[in-house]
Every structure is written in structure tokens, then in C-alpha cells.
Coordinates of C-alpha atoms and ligand atoms in Angstrom, one line a residue:
I1 CA 7.7 -31.5 -35.2
A2 CA 6.4 -28.0 -35.3
E3 CA 9.2 -25.6 -36.4
R4 CA 11.2 -24.1 -33.6
P5 CA 11.9 -20.5 -34.1
W6 CA 14.4 -18.7 -31.7
W7 CA 11.8 -17.5 -29.1
K8 CA 10.2 -21.0 -28.4
D9 CA 13.7 -22.4 -26.7
S10 CA 14.6 -18.7 -25.5
V11 CA 14.6 -17.7 -21.7
V12 CA 13.9 -14.3 -21.3
Y13 CA 15.1 -11.9 -18.3
Q14 CA 12.7 -8.9 -17.5
I15 CA 14.7 -5.7 -16.6
Y16 CA 12.9 -2.8 -15.1
P17 CA 15.4 0.1 -15.8
A18 CA 14.3 2.4 -12.6
S19 CA 15.6 -0.6 -10.0
F20 CA 18.2 -2.6 -11.9
K21 CA 21.4 -0.7 -11.5
D22 CA 22.2 2.9 -11.1
S23 CA 25.5 4.0 -12.9
N24 CA 25.5 7.7 -12.4
G25 CA 24.9 8.2 -8.8
D26 CA 21.3 9.8 -9.0
G27 CA 19.8 6.9 -6.9
V28 CA 17.7 5.6 -10.1
G29 CA 18.7 2.8 -12.4
D30 CA 19.7 3.9 -15.9
L31 CA 20.6 2.1 -19.3
Q32 CA 24.4 2.0 -18.5
G33 CA 23.7 0.2 -15.5
I34 CA 22.1 -2.5 -17.5
I35 CA 25.0 -2.5 -19.8
S36 CA 27.2 -3.0 -17.1
E37 CA 25.6 -6.1 -15.9
L38 CA 25.0 -8.0 -19.4
D39 CA 27.6 -10.4 -18.3
Y40 CA 25.9 -11.1 -14.9
I41 CA 22.6 -11.5 -17.1
R42 CA 24.2 -13.9 -19.7
S43 CA 25.7 -15.9 -16.8
I44 CA 22.4 -16.9 -15.6
G45 CA 21.8 -18.8 -18.8
V46 CA 19.2 -16.5 -20.3
D47 CA 19.2 -15.6 -24.2
V48 CA 16.8 -12.7 -24.2
I49 CA 16.3 -9.3 -22.3
W50 CA 12.9 -7.6 -22.1
V51 CA 13.7 -3.9 -21.1
C52 CA 10.4 -2.2 -19.5
P53 CA 9.5 1.0 -20.7
M54 CA 12.8 3.6 -20.8
Y55 CA 11.1 6.2 -23.1
D56 CA 10.4 9.6 -21.9
S57 CA 7.6 9.9 -19.5
P58 CA 6.1 12.1 -16.6
Q59 CA 6.4 8.6 -14.5
V60 CA 3.0 8.5 -13.1
D61 CA 2.9 5.1 -13.8
M62 CA 6.7 4.4 -14.0
G63 CA 7.1 4.8 -17.8
Y64 CA 3.9 3.1 -19.1
D65 CA 2.6 6.8 -19.4
I66 CA 4.7 7.5 -22.6
S67 CA 5.2 11.0 -23.6
D68 CA 7.8 10.5 -26.4
Y69 CA 8.2 7.0 -28.1
E70 CA 11.1 8.3 -29.6
N71 CA 13.1 9.6 -27.1
V72 CA 14.7 8.0 -23.6
Y73 CA 13.8 9.2 -20.2
P74 CA 16.7 11.3 -19.3
P75 CA 17.6 10.0 -16.0
Y76 CA 17.7 6.5 -17.8
G77 CA 20.2 8.0 -20.7
T78 CA 19.8 8.8 -24.3
V79 CA 18.8 6.9 -27.7
Q80 CA 22.4 6.4 -28.2
D81 CA 22.6 4.8 -24.9
M82 CA 19.8 2.4 -26.4
E83 CA 21.7 1.8 -29.4
R84 CA 24.5 1.0 -27.4
L85 CA 22.9 -1.2 -25.2
I86 CA 21.0 -2.9 -28.4
A87 CA 24.6 -3.7 -29.6
E88 CA 26.1 -4.7 -26.4
T89 CA 23.1 -7.3 -26.1
H90 CA 23.8 -8.7 -29.6
A91 CA 27.5 -8.8 -29.3
R92 CA 26.9 -11.2 -26.3
G93 CA 24.5 -13.4 -28.4
M94 CA 21.5 -12.6 -26.7
R95 CA 18.2 -10.5 -28.1
I96 CA 16.4 -7.7 -26.9
L97 CA 12.9 -6.9 -26.6
L98 CA 11.1 -3.4 -25.6
D99 CA 7.9 -2.8 -24.1
L100 CA 5.3 -1.7 -26.5
V101 CA 2.9 0.6 -25.0
V102 CA 0.2 1.4 -27.4
N103 CA -3.3 1.2 -25.8
H104 CA -2.7 4.9 -24.1
T105 CA -0.1 7.4 -24.2
S106 CA 0.9 10.0 -21.6
D107 CA -1.4 13.1 -21.3
Q108 CA 2.0 15.1 -21.8
H109 CA 2.3 13.3 -25.1
K110 CA 2.2 15.9 -28.2
W111 CA -0.7 14.1 -29.7
F112 CA -2.9 14.4 -26.7
L113 CA -1.8 18.0 -26.1
E114 CA -3.0 18.6 -29.8
S115 CA -6.2 16.4 -29.2
R116 CA -7.3 18.1 -26.1
S117 CA -6.6 21.8 -27.4
S118 CA -10.1 21.9 -29.4
K119 CA -13.0 19.9 -30.4
T120 CA -11.9 20.7 -34.2
N121 CA -8.1 19.8 -33.8
P122 CA -6.9 17.3 -36.6
K123 CA -6.0 15.2 -33.8
R124 CA -9.2 15.4 -31.7
D125 CA -10.2 12.0 -32.9
W126 CA -6.9 10.3 -31.9
Y127 CA -8.4 9.7 -28.5
I128 CA -11.8 8.4 -27.2
W129 CA -13.8 11.8 -26.3
R130 CA -17.5 11.7 -25.5
P131 CA -20.1 14.0 -24.3
A132 CA -21.6 13.9 -20.5
R133 CA -24.7 12.5 -19.9
Y134 CA -26.8 14.3 -17.7
I135 CA -29.4 12.4 -15.1
N136 CA -31.7 14.6 -13.1
G137 CA -29.7 17.8 -14.2
E138 CA -26.5 15.9 -12.6
R139 CA -23.4 15.5 -15.1
K140 CA -22.5 11.8 -15.5
P141 CA -19.7 10.1 -17.4
P142 CA -20.4 8.1 -20.6
N143 CA -20.8 4.6 -18.7
N144 CA -19.9 3.4 -15.5
W145 CA -16.9 1.4 -16.1
L146 CA -14.3 1.4 -13.3
G147 CA -10.5 1.3 -14.3
N148 CA -7.5 -0.5 -13.5
F149 CA -6.2 1.8 -10.8
G150 CA -9.8 2.4 -9.3
G151 CA -12.4 5.1 -10.0
S152 CA -14.1 6.1 -13.4
V153 CA -12.2 5.4 -16.7
W154 CA -13.8 8.8 -17.6
Q155 CA -12.0 12.0 -17.0
W156 CA -14.0 15.6 -17.5
D157 CA -12.0 18.2 -19.5
E158 CA -13.2 21.5 -18.8
H159 CA -11.5 23.2 -21.8
T160 CA -13.7 21.2 -24.2
Q161 CA -16.3 20.2 -21.8
E162 CA -16.2 16.6 -22.7
Y163 CA -14.9 13.4 -21.1
Y164 CA -11.9 11.4 -22.3
L165 CA -11.5 7.7 -21.7
H166 CA -8.4 6.1 -19.5
L167 CA -8.5 2.7 -18.7
F168 CA -5.6 3.4 -16.2
C169 CA -4.5 6.7 -14.7
P170 CA -6.4 9.8 -16.0
E171 CA -2.8 10.6 -17.2
Q172 CA -2.8 7.8 -19.5
P173 CA -5.3 8.7 -21.9
D174 CA -6.4 5.8 -24.3
L175 CA -5.5 6.0 -28.1
N176 CA -8.6 5.7 -30.5
W177 CA -7.4 2.5 -32.5
E178 CA -10.6 3.0 -34.4
N179 CA -8.9 5.6 -36.2
P180 CA -6.5 4.1 -39.1
E181 CA -4.2 7.4 -39.1
T182 CA -3.7 7.1 -35.5
R183 CA -2.9 3.4 -35.8
Q184 CA -0.3 4.3 -38.7
A185 CA 1.4 6.9 -36.4
I186 CA 1.6 4.3 -33.7
Y187 CA 3.0 1.7 -35.8
K188 CA 5.7 4.3 -37.3
S189 CA 6.7 6.0 -33.9
A190 CA 6.4 3.6 -31.3
M191 CA 7.5 0.4 -33.3
E192 CA 9.3 1.2 -36.5
F193 CA 11.7 4.0 -34.7
W194 CA 12.9 0.8 -32.4
L195 CA 12.9 -2.0 -35.0
Q196 CA 15.2 0.1 -37.4
R197 CA 17.7 0.1 -34.6
G198 CA 17.9 -3.5 -34.1
V199 CA 15.6 -4.4 -31.5
D200 CA 13.9 -8.2 -31.7
G201 CA 10.5 -7.9 -30.8
F202 CA 8.4 -6.3 -28.1
R203 CA 6.4 -7.3 -24.9
V204 CA 2.9 -5.8 -25.9
D205 CA 1.3 -4.0 -23.1
T206 CA -2.3 -4.6 -22.3
V207 CA -2.7 -6.4 -26.2
N208 CA -6.5 -7.1 -25.9
M209 CA -7.5 -3.4 -24.9
Y210 CA -7.0 -1.8 -28.0
S211 CA -10.8 -2.6 -29.3
K212 CA -13.2 -1.7 -26.6
G213 CA -16.4 -3.6 -25.8
D214 CA -19.9 -2.0 -26.3
M215 CA -19.2 1.7 -24.9
A216 CA -23.0 2.2 -24.0
D217 CA -23.9 2.0 -20.5
A218 CA -22.4 -0.9 -18.8
P219 CA -23.5 -1.9 -15.4
I220 CA -20.8 -2.6 -13.1
T221 CA -21.4 -6.4 -12.4
D222 CA -20.5 -6.1 -8.6
P223 CA -22.6 -3.2 -7.3
R224 CA -21.1 -4.0 -3.9
S225 CA -17.6 -2.8 -4.9
E226 CA -16.6 0.5 -5.8
W227 CA -13.5 -1.7 -7.4
Q228 CA -15.2 -4.1 -9.2
F229 CA -13.2 -2.7 -12.6
A230 CA -14.9 -3.4 -15.8
G231 CA -12.2 -5.5 -17.6
L232 CA -14.2 -8.0 -18.7
Q233 CA -16.2 -5.3 -20.7
Y234 CA -13.0 -3.6 -22.3
C235 CA -11.1 -6.2 -23.0
N236 CA -11.1 -8.4 -26.2
G237 CA -13.4 -5.9 -28.4
P238 CA -14.7 -6.9 -31.8
R239 CA -11.7 -5.5 -33.7
M240 CA -8.9 -6.8 -31.8
D241 CA -8.0 -9.4 -34.2
E242 CA -8.4 -6.9 -37.4
Y243 CA -5.9 -4.5 -35.4
L244 CA -3.3 -7.4 -34.4
M245 CA -3.0 -8.6 -37.9
E246 CA -2.3 -5.1 -39.2
M247 CA 0.2 -4.8 -36.9
N248 CA 1.9 -7.9 -37.4
E249 CA 2.2 -7.0 -41.2
I250 CA 4.8 -4.5 -39.8
L251 CA 6.6 -6.9 -37.5
A252 CA 6.8 -9.2 -40.0
K253 CA 8.8 -6.9 -42.1
Y254 CA 11.6 -6.9 -39.4
N255 CA 10.9 -10.7 -38.4
A256 CA 10.1 -9.3 -35.0
M257 CA 8.9 -11.6 -32.1
T258 CA 5.7 -10.6 -30.1
V259 CA 4.5 -11.3 -26.5
G260 CA 1.2 -10.2 -25.7
E261 CA -0.1 -9.0 -22.0
C262 CA -3.2 -10.7 -22.3
P263 CA -5.4 -9.9 -18.8
N264 CA -9.2 -10.9 -18.2
T265 CA -9.4 -13.6 -20.8
P266 CA -10.9 -16.6 -19.4
D267 CA -11.9 -18.1 -22.9
M268 CA -9.2 -20.4 -23.9
A269 CA -10.4 -20.0 -27.4
R270 CA -10.1 -16.4 -27.5
V271 CA -6.7 -16.8 -26.1
L272 CA -5.5 -19.4 -28.9
K273 CA -6.9 -17.2 -31.6
Y274 CA -4.2 -14.4 -30.5
V275 CA -1.4 -17.1 -30.7
S276 CA -2.3 -19.2 -33.2
A277 CA 0.8 -19.1 -35.8
R278 CA -2.0 -19.0 -39.1
E279 CA -3.9 -16.4 -37.5
K280 CA -0.6 -13.8 -37.8
Q281 CA -1.3 -11.8 -34.7
L282 CA 1.2 -12.8 -31.8
N283 CA 3.7 -15.6 -31.2
M284 CA 2.3 -16.2 -27.5
V285 CA 1.0 -14.4 -24.7
F286 CA 0.9 -13.8 -20.7
Q287 CA -2.3 -15.3 -19.5
F288 CA -3.2 -14.3 -15.8
D289 CA -4.7 -17.6 -14.6
V290 CA -1.6 -18.0 -12.2
V291 CA -0.9 -14.8 -11.0
D292 CA -4.2 -13.7 -10.5
I293 CA -4.9 -16.7 -8.4
G294 CA -7.1 -16.0 -5.1
Q295 CA -7.6 -12.4 -6.2
G296 CA -11.0 -11.1 -5.3
P297 CA -13.2 -9.0 -7.5
Y298 CA -10.4 -6.5 -7.1
K299 CA -7.0 -7.8 -6.6
F300 CA -6.5 -6.2 -3.1
Q301 CA -9.8 -7.3 -1.7
T302 CA -8.4 -10.8 -1.1
T303 CA -6.6 -12.3 2.0
P304 CA -3.0 -13.7 1.7
K305 CA -2.7 -17.6 0.4
N306 CA -6.4 -17.9 0.1
Y307 CA -6.1 -20.6 -2.8
S308 CA -5.0 -24.4 -2.7
L309 CA -2.4 -26.0 -4.4
P310 CA -4.9 -27.9 -6.4
D311 CA -6.1 -24.3 -7.4
L312 CA -2.5 -23.6 -8.4
K313 CA -2.3 -26.7 -10.6
R314 CA -5.3 -26.0 -12.3
A315 CA -4.3 -22.7 -13.2
I316 CA -0.9 -23.7 -14.5
E317 CA -2.6 -26.5 -16.5
R318 CA -4.6 -23.8 -18.2
T319 CA -1.6 -22.0 -19.4
Q320 CA 0.1 -25.4 -20.2
V321 CA -2.5 -26.9 -22.3
L322 CA -3.1 -23.8 -24.7
H323 CA -0.6 -24.8 -27.3
R324 CA -1.3 -28.7 -27.2
G325 CA -2.5 -30.0 -30.4
N326 CA -2.6 -26.6 -32.6
D327 CA -0.2 -24.1 -33.8
G328 CA -0.2 -21.9 -31.0
W329 CA 2.5 -21.4 -28.5
T330 CA 2.6 -20.3 -24.6
T331 CA 4.7 -18.7 -21.8
A332 CA 5.9 -19.5 -18.3
F333 CA 6.0 -16.9 -15.8
L334 CA 5.4 -16.3 -12.0
E335 CA 6.9 -12.9 -11.6
N336 CA 7.0 -9.5 -13.4
H337 CA 7.0 -5.9 -12.3
D338 CA 3.3 -6.0 -11.8
Q339 CA 3.5 -8.9 -9.2
S340 CA 4.7 -9.4 -5.9
R341 CA 7.8 -11.7 -5.1
S342 CA 6.7 -15.4 -6.1
I343 CA 8.7 -17.0 -3.0
S344 CA 6.5 -14.7 -1.0
R345 CA 3.4 -15.4 -3.0
F346 CA 3.7 -19.2 -3.6
G347 CA 6.7 -20.5 -1.4
N348 CA 7.8 -19.3 1.9
D349 CA 9.6 -16.3 2.5
S350 CA 10.9 -16.9 6.0
P351 CA 14.9 -16.8 6.5
E352 CA 14.6 -20.4 7.3
H353 CA 12.7 -21.4 4.0
R354 CA 13.5 -18.8 1.4
V355 CA 16.2 -20.7 -0.3
A356 CA 14.7 -23.9 -0.3
S357 CA 11.3 -22.8 -1.4
G358 CA 12.8 -20.6 -4.0
K359 CA 14.7 -23.6 -5.6
M360 CA 11.5 -25.5 -5.2
L361 CA 9.8 -23.0 -7.6
A362 CA 12.8 -22.5 -9.9
M363 CA 12.5 -26.2 -10.7
M364 CA 8.9 -25.8 -11.4
M365 CA 9.2 -22.9 -13.6
A366 CA 12.3 -24.6 -15.6
A367 CA 10.2 -27.8 -16.2
L368 CA 7.3 -25.9 -17.8
S369 CA 6.7 -25.7 -21.5
G370 CA 6.8 -22.6 -23.4
T371 CA 9.0 -19.7 -23.5
L372 CA 10.1 -19.2 -20.1
F373 CA 10.3 -15.6 -18.5
I374 CA 12.5 -14.6 -15.3
Y375 CA 12.0 -11.3 -13.6
Q376 CA 14.9 -9.2 -12.4
G377 CA 15.9 -10.8 -8.7
Q378 CA 13.8 -13.7 -9.0
E379 CA 17.1 -15.6 -9.9
M380 CA 18.2 -14.3 -6.5
G381 CA 15.1 -15.7 -4.6
M382 CA 14.2 -11.6 -3.8
V383 CA 11.1 -11.6 -1.3
N384 CA 8.5 -9.0 -0.4
F385 CA 9.5 -6.3 1.9
P386 CA 7.9 -6.8 5.4
L387 CA 4.7 -5.6 6.7
E388 CA 6.5 -3.2 8.9
W389 CA 7.4 -0.8 6.4
G390 CA 5.2 2.5 6.4
M391 CA 3.0 3.3 3.4
S392 CA 5.5 6.0 2.5
E393 CA 7.8 3.2 1.0
Y394 CA 5.1 2.0 -1.4
K395 CA 5.7 4.5 -4.5
D396 CA 2.9 2.6 -6.9
V397 CA 0.0 4.7 -8.0
D398 CA -1.9 1.3 -7.9
S399 CA -0.9 0.8 -4.2
S400 CA -1.5 4.4 -3.1
N401 CA -4.6 4.6 -4.8
Y402 CA -6.2 1.6 -3.2
Y403 CA -5.1 2.7 0.2
K404 CA -6.7 6.1 -0.4
M405 CA -9.8 4.5 -1.6
V406 CA -9.9 2.2 1.8
A407 CA -9.3 5.4 3.9
G408 CA -12.1 7.3 2.4
R409 CA -14.4 4.5 2.3
S410 CA -13.8 3.5 5.9
G411 CA -13.1 7.0 7.4
N412 CA -9.7 5.8 8.3
D413 CA -10.9 2.8 10.2
P414 CA -7.7 1.3 11.6
E415 CA -9.0 -2.2 11.1
E416 CA -9.6 -1.5 7.4
L417 CA -6.4 0.1 7.0
M418 CA -4.7 -2.8 8.5
A419 CA -6.4 -5.1 6.4
A420 CA -5.4 -3.0 3.3
K421 CA -2.0 -2.9 4.3
V422 CA -1.6 -6.5 4.6
S423 CA -3.1 -7.2 1.3
L424 CA -0.6 -4.5 -0.2
Q425 CA 2.6 -6.6 1.6
H426 CA 1.0 -9.4 -0.2
L427 CA 0.4 -8.4 -3.6
A428 CA 1.5 -5.0 -4.3
R429 CA 3.7 -4.0 -7.5
D430 CA 6.1 -2.3 -5.3
H431 CA 7.7 -5.8 -4.0
A432 CA 8.9 -6.2 -7.8
R433 CA 10.5 -2.6 -7.9
V434 CA 12.7 -2.8 -5.0
P435 CA 16.4 -2.0 -6.2
V436 CA 18.2 -5.2 -7.1
P437 CA 20.7 -6.2 -4.6
W438 CA 24.6 -6.5 -5.9
T439 CA 26.4 -6.4 -2.8
A440 CA 26.1 -6.4 1.0
G441 CA 27.5 -2.9 0.8
E442 CA 26.1 0.5 1.0
N443 CA 22.8 0.8 -0.6
A444 CA 23.0 -2.9 -1.6
G445 CA 25.6 -1.9 -4.3
F446 CA 22.7 -0.6 -6.2
S447 CA 23.8 3.0 -6.3
T448 CA 26.2 5.5 -4.7
A449 CA 23.4 7.7 -3.7
K450 CA 20.2 7.1 -1.6
P451 CA 18.1 4.8 -4.0
W452 CA 14.7 5.9 -5.0
M453 CA 13.2 3.0 -3.4
R454 CA 14.4 1.4 -0.2
P455 CA 16.8 -1.9 -0.6
N456 CA 15.0 -4.7 1.2
D457 CA 16.5 -5.3 4.8
D458 CA 17.7 -8.9 3.8
Y459 CA 20.3 -7.5 1.1
A460 CA 23.2 -8.5 3.4
V461 CA 22.3 -12.0 2.6
C462 CA 20.4 -11.7 -0.7
N463 CA 22.5 -9.9 -3.3
A464 CA 24.2 -10.9 -6.5
K465 CA 27.7 -10.9 -5.3
Q466 CA 27.0 -13.5 -2.3
Q467 CA 25.1 -16.0 -4.5
Q468 CA 27.4 -16.1 -7.3
T469 CA 30.0 -17.5 -4.9
D470 CA 27.7 -19.6 -2.7
K471 CA 26.9 -22.9 -4.6
N472 CA 23.9 -23.6 -2.5
S473 CA 22.5 -20.4 -3.6
V474 CA 19.0 -19.7 -5.4
L475 CA 21.2 -18.1 -8.2
A476 CA 23.2 -21.3 -8.4
F477 CA 20.3 -23.5 -8.6
W478 CA 18.6 -21.5 -11.4
K479 CA 21.9 -21.7 -13.4
R480 CA 21.7 -25.2 -13.1
M481 CA 18.0 -25.8 -13.6
L482 CA 18.6 -23.4 -16.9
K483 CA 21.3 -25.6 -18.0
L484 CA 19.1 -29.1 -17.5
R485 CA 16.1 -27.2 -19.5
Q486 CA 18.2 -26.5 -22.4
Q487 CA 19.7 -30.1 -22.3
Y488 CA 16.3 -31.8 -22.1
G489 CA 14.4 -29.1 -24.3
D490 CA 12.3 -31.7 -26.0
L491 CA 10.5 -32.7 -22.6
F492 CA 10.8 -29.6 -20.5
V493 CA 10.3 -26.7 -23.2
H494 CA 8.1 -28.6 -25.7
G495 CA 6.8 -31.6 -23.7
D496 CA 3.1 -32.3 -23.0
F497 CA 2.1 -31.1 -19.5
D498 CA -0.2 -33.6 -17.1
V499 CA -1.0 -33.2 -13.8
V500 CA -0.4 -36.5 -11.8
D501 CA -2.1 -35.9 -8.6
V502 CA -4.7 -32.9 -8.7
E503 CA -6.1 -32.8 -5.4
N504 CA -3.0 -33.4 -3.3
K505 CA -2.7 -30.3 -1.3
D506 CA 0.9 -30.7 -0.3
V507 CA 2.6 -32.0 -3.2
F508 CA 2.6 -30.9 -6.8
T509 CA 3.4 -33.8 -9.2
F510 CA 3.4 -33.6 -13.1
S511 CA 4.6 -34.9 -16.1
K512 CA 6.4 -34.0 -19.0
T513 CA 6.0 -36.2 -22.2
W514 CA 7.9 -36.2 -25.4
Q515 CA 7.0 -39.1 -27.7
N516 CA 8.5 -42.1 -25.7
R517 CA 10.1 -40.0 -23.1
K518 CA 8.7 -38.8 -19.8
A519 CA 10.0 -36.4 -17.2
L520 CA 8.3 -36.4 -13.6
V521 CA 8.4 -33.4 -11.6
V522 CA 7.7 -33.8 -7.8
L523 CA 7.2 -30.5 -6.0
N524 CA 6.7 -30.3 -2.4
F525 CA 5.0 -27.0 -1.7
T526 CA 5.0 -27.4 2.6
E527 CA 7.4 -26.9 5.1
K528 CA 6.9 -30.5 6.4
E529 CA 8.5 -33.9 5.3
R530 CA 5.9 -35.4 2.7
E531 CA 5.9 -39.1 1.4
L532 CA 7.0 -39.4 -1.8
A533 CA 3.9 -41.2 -3.6
L534 CA 4.6 -41.8 -7.0
P535 CA 2.1 -43.2 -9.2
A536 CA 2.2 -47.0 -9.5
E537 CA 2.5 -47.4 -13.1
V538 CA 5.7 -45.1 -12.5
R539 CA 7.2 -46.4 -10.0
S540 CA 7.2 -50.0 -11.7
Q541 CA 9.2 -48.5 -14.5
K542 CA 12.9 -47.8 -14.5
M543 CA 13.5 -44.2 -13.3
Q544 CA 16.6 -42.1 -12.9
L545 CA 16.8 -39.2 -10.4
L546 CA 17.8 -36.1 -12.6
V547 CA 17.8 -33.6 -10.2
S548 CA 16.8 -32.7 -6.4
S549 CA 16.9 -29.5 -5.2
V550 CA 18.4 -30.7 -1.6
D551 CA 21.6 -32.3 -1.1
H552 CA 20.3 -35.5 0.7
V553 CA 17.6 -37.1 -1.2
K554 CA 15.6 -39.8 1.2
Q555 CA 14.2 -42.7 -0.4
T556 CA 10.5 -42.4 0.5
Q557 CA 10.4 -38.9 2.2
L558 CA 10.4 -35.3 0.3
S559 CA 12.0 -32.9 2.7
A560 CA 10.6 -29.6 2.9
Y561 CA 10.0 -27.5 0.0
E562 CA 12.2 -30.4 -1.8
G563 CA 11.7 -30.6 -5.7
R564 CA 13.0 -33.6 -7.6
V565 CA 13.0 -34.5 -11.5
Y566 CA 13.2 -38.1 -12.4
L567 CA 13.5 -39.3 -16.0
I568 CA 11.6 -42.4 -17.1
Ligands
TEU601 O1 -0.7 -3.8 -17.1 C1 -1.9 -4.0 -17.2 C2 -2.9 -4.8 -16.2 O2 -3.9 -5.7 -16.7 C3 -2.2 -4.7 -14.9 O3 -1.7 -3.3 -15.0 C4 -3.2 -4.7 -13.8 O4 -4.3 -4.2 -14.4 C5 -2.6 -3.7 -12.8 O5 -1.3 -4.4 -12.4 C6 -3.5 -3.6 -11.4 O6 -3.4 -4.5 -10.7 C7 0.4 -3.2 -18.1 C8 1.6 -3.0 -17.5 O7 2.3 -4.0 -17.0 C9 1.4 -2.3 -16.0 O8 2.7 -2.1 -15.4 C10 0.6 -0.7 -16.4 O9 0.6 0.1 -14.9 C11 -0.5 -0.8 -17.2 O10 -0.4 -1.9 -18.3 C12 -0.6 0.3 -17.7 O11 0.0 0.7 -19.0

């Protein structure tokens, strides 16, 4: 069997520093807050933590705009605090990944301040500068690509009379990976500085955007929409393999693990090349097939729940077959800091069904092959904050840019603004950035000060303290499922995934096979009782119920949101 390095069988817990726990009473989470809860994290049954950007940053994009790779954002702590976090994590038998954000820096990074200072500065070519086009005497950007946060990807710079590229905010200028000097500086400053301090690997931000496609004028594929961003043009450019193999040479010196964030990549052969062991590029990637489901040409141009369960089954299948019969590896995730909460998105976040559907989704994820990633609060069944909250509660540039664009485009049309608000309540990244609730006490136990973001209204019932004592909690069920995932690793982590009844729009049944053993996972995605319709060839065999997400298991009926795993 394929070798099993630690990162294949690990469960990774993603931490968003601003929202995890505040230890010094400034209303913002910090590194000491993470250290203080490492035992809690370990108790869930996870093996690795991934800490989102804690580097020095003006925080335009919550730390994904880095102004100094070799320093910590002061409200979070110091480099010494990071060294303590690394040591305390290792002392508990866990490993630690940091976020590697090297497609761009902050516009406050010293490299960019030099690059923009003059056209002859030695670092001018460390970023991507282009002259304007002039059409009918009017100044135009070099091409009409649109960025991930709306608007052109080109920012005019008065001082040197050129545009610079930014696939995200204007405050996030893209680094020029074509320049070998720049690449070497990135490897040294963003990677080796932390690898030398003992980090075990990286989650690699926007890993397929370092080599851009052809910069020539690329027509927007959907002229109807101002927000049809050109992701397909500037992802997976021609030199991606070369850059990642070069980067891998550094990582290999430290035996470091990598998981790349790989959006906008429908071509499975391209994805496989990134994760194939013999290609020596990345160990695994996050594919976006599942979390992008139901989204329009731009994610917010969609309506809630506008996908079917068969669509979801097919999307999960595309992430589960990637490593089958080859030397690749895959990941399983439903949440991260860019996604809204999975119970709200794929389950049912009403008070009546939050716990049941949270357990059902926990069972699904624990039974999927590949390295499993859980996002802070997912283990407790956190859900989106309600539609009633005002726009002032949305702190994310992605959300506010979209709402502003709709207001401008529609002249503040109330119906358009409400539609935008409905989409944001369903999909905004802000739902993942709400402070983690630790207790039912003031500020949900997150801080002794007013938290930078409002805790969700349900923290009295949904908080870590309550769930650690409640044997029927979502947390208790996640712990149980992670133990079973470890106990039956061949089936759950390495087994071959096959959908059993792809067209069933209510129940998701899939099997996991490892040599002559099989597990059958049956998930009722609806709030109604559904018939337990097992395939004939399975019914005839000896089956043992391994686990159900409900206490009273009926012979022929699945309860609302009930999940079951049978061993065959
Ligand atoms: O995300 C890249 C990415 O593709 C998503 O940001 C997506 O474009 C965005 O959520 C719009 O819906 C990474 C980080 O995960 C994200 O938090 C950063 O904002 C982004 O890169 C820039 O670093």
C-alpha cells in the first residue's frame, strides 16, 4: 500500500487568530489565547493545527495582506509568543502549519514601498507594473480582468504613472514570480524564517495564481456582469509547475508538508499534477468543487440552497476520486475562514435541527477519504448569524465591496439591497469570523472586552463549556466520529469512495471500500423521516451498525437528519 506519512492520517484544526480567544482584554483574539486552549483542541481528537496569518499586517484583508513575514501583528503577540505556541503544540504531540501568503504582499511591505518609489528602483520588477493603454485618448488598464473582491485587478499609481496588478485588494499588490530574485527572497523570508523555528508545513494561499495567464487583453467572459472575475484566466498559468517544484526543494530540506488552496481548477488532470508525489509540487490541495456549489458567475450572485443533493454528491465525488489509482492525495473540508457555516449552508440551522444536522455532517466528513480539515467552531455546530443583523456587523472587505457595488449599480434599490443581504447572510465569509463562544457568560467567554465582531445570538446554548459536558452535543459526536475515523482508518481515510444512489434527492448513501472490507454511510439530508433504502446486494450481506447519529435507530426508517454507518 502507498506509504502513509503523518499528514495523510492527520485531522487538521484551522484557527483564525482574531476570532479564537482573547487573552489580554483588547477584544481581539491572540496567540496566548490559542496556547490557553491547546488542551481543548487536542481533546477534540485532532493532530495538527493550521494557524491563519498572524504576521504583521495593516489588516485590510484580515492578515492576508502581509507587511512583514518575519514579525507578528502586535495585537496577536510577538515572535517569541509564536515560538512558545510551536513548542506547546509539539509538547502535546500535535504539529503546526502556518499560512503561506506569497502571491502578494501588503502595499505597506518594505519591498513594495521600494518597488513603487521609482521605475528604476532595484525592486521595481519584484511586482507587476504595466503602462496604461489609451483608447480614444482615455486611459485604460492593461487588460480588463476583474479581481476576487470586484473591480479591475489594475491600480493606477500617480507617482510613477503606471498600473500595478492586484488580484485581490489594491492593498495586496501581486509579487512578480517571474523574477528569480523575488522568489528567493520569498522562500527565505516567508518560508525559511518559520521553518527554522519548527513549523511542520504550510497551507499555501492561492497556490495556483503565482504564474498568471496571458496578460494580453482578456475579454471578460460574461460582459453582463461587472463581477465576472477572471479567475480562469489568471489561475494555473504556464510556469506553475516550475515554481512549485523550486519551492518544494526548500520545503523538502525541512521535510515540510504543504496543502495548496486551489480555486478555479475544473480540470482534474491539472489538479492531479499538483498533488502527484512524483511531481514533487504539493502534498495535497483544497479543491473548491464542494464549497463553490450553487454559486453564480460571482459567488454572491446566487440564491441560497440553489443546488440539489445530487449536485453535492457529484461535487464530493470529484474531490474523492482525485487520488484513486495514482500517487496523489486529497483533502476533505466543508468550512474555512472564507466559507459560511456548513450547517447553515448544507444542513439546517434552525434551533430544532442545528444539532441533528450538525452531527450528520460530522459523520459525512469523518467518513471521507483524504486529510480531514475542521474549522474552529465547526466542532460545536456554529451557524451563520441571522439576516436581522445590520450591515455594520459585516467586517469583511469581500462583503462590504459587494454590498457597495450592488448599492451603486442599483441606485440603492431596496429590493436589490435585500437580495444582496440575503446572499451575504447565506455565503459571506464573516460567518466564519464570529468569535468562538467558550461560555454562556459575558462576550461568550471570548474576551473581557467588547469583541471586535459580535458573538452570535445563540452562544448561550452553543458554546464550548456547555458542549463539553453535554454527551448529546455536536462536539461529543465529533469526538466520537474522529475516534472511529482513526480506528477504521483504512476504510475512512484511505478507502475508495463510491456514491450508491446519486439521483436520490433526499438521502446520500456512499460506500467506502478497502480490500475486502466495506463501510456504508447513509445520510438523511432532510427534516423528514425517509425510508432506509439499502441496495439489494448490500441487504443480502451480513451488516453491523457501527454508529448512528440518533439514539433511537428504526429498522426501516431514517429519522430527520439521521446518519448511519454500517460495516459489511
Ligand atoms: O482566498 C483566495 C480565494 O480564492 C478566495 O479568497 C475567494 O476568492 C474569496 O473568498 C472571494 O470569495 C485566499 C484566502 O483564503 C482569503 O482569505 C484571502 O482573502 C485571499 O486568498 C487573498 O489572500
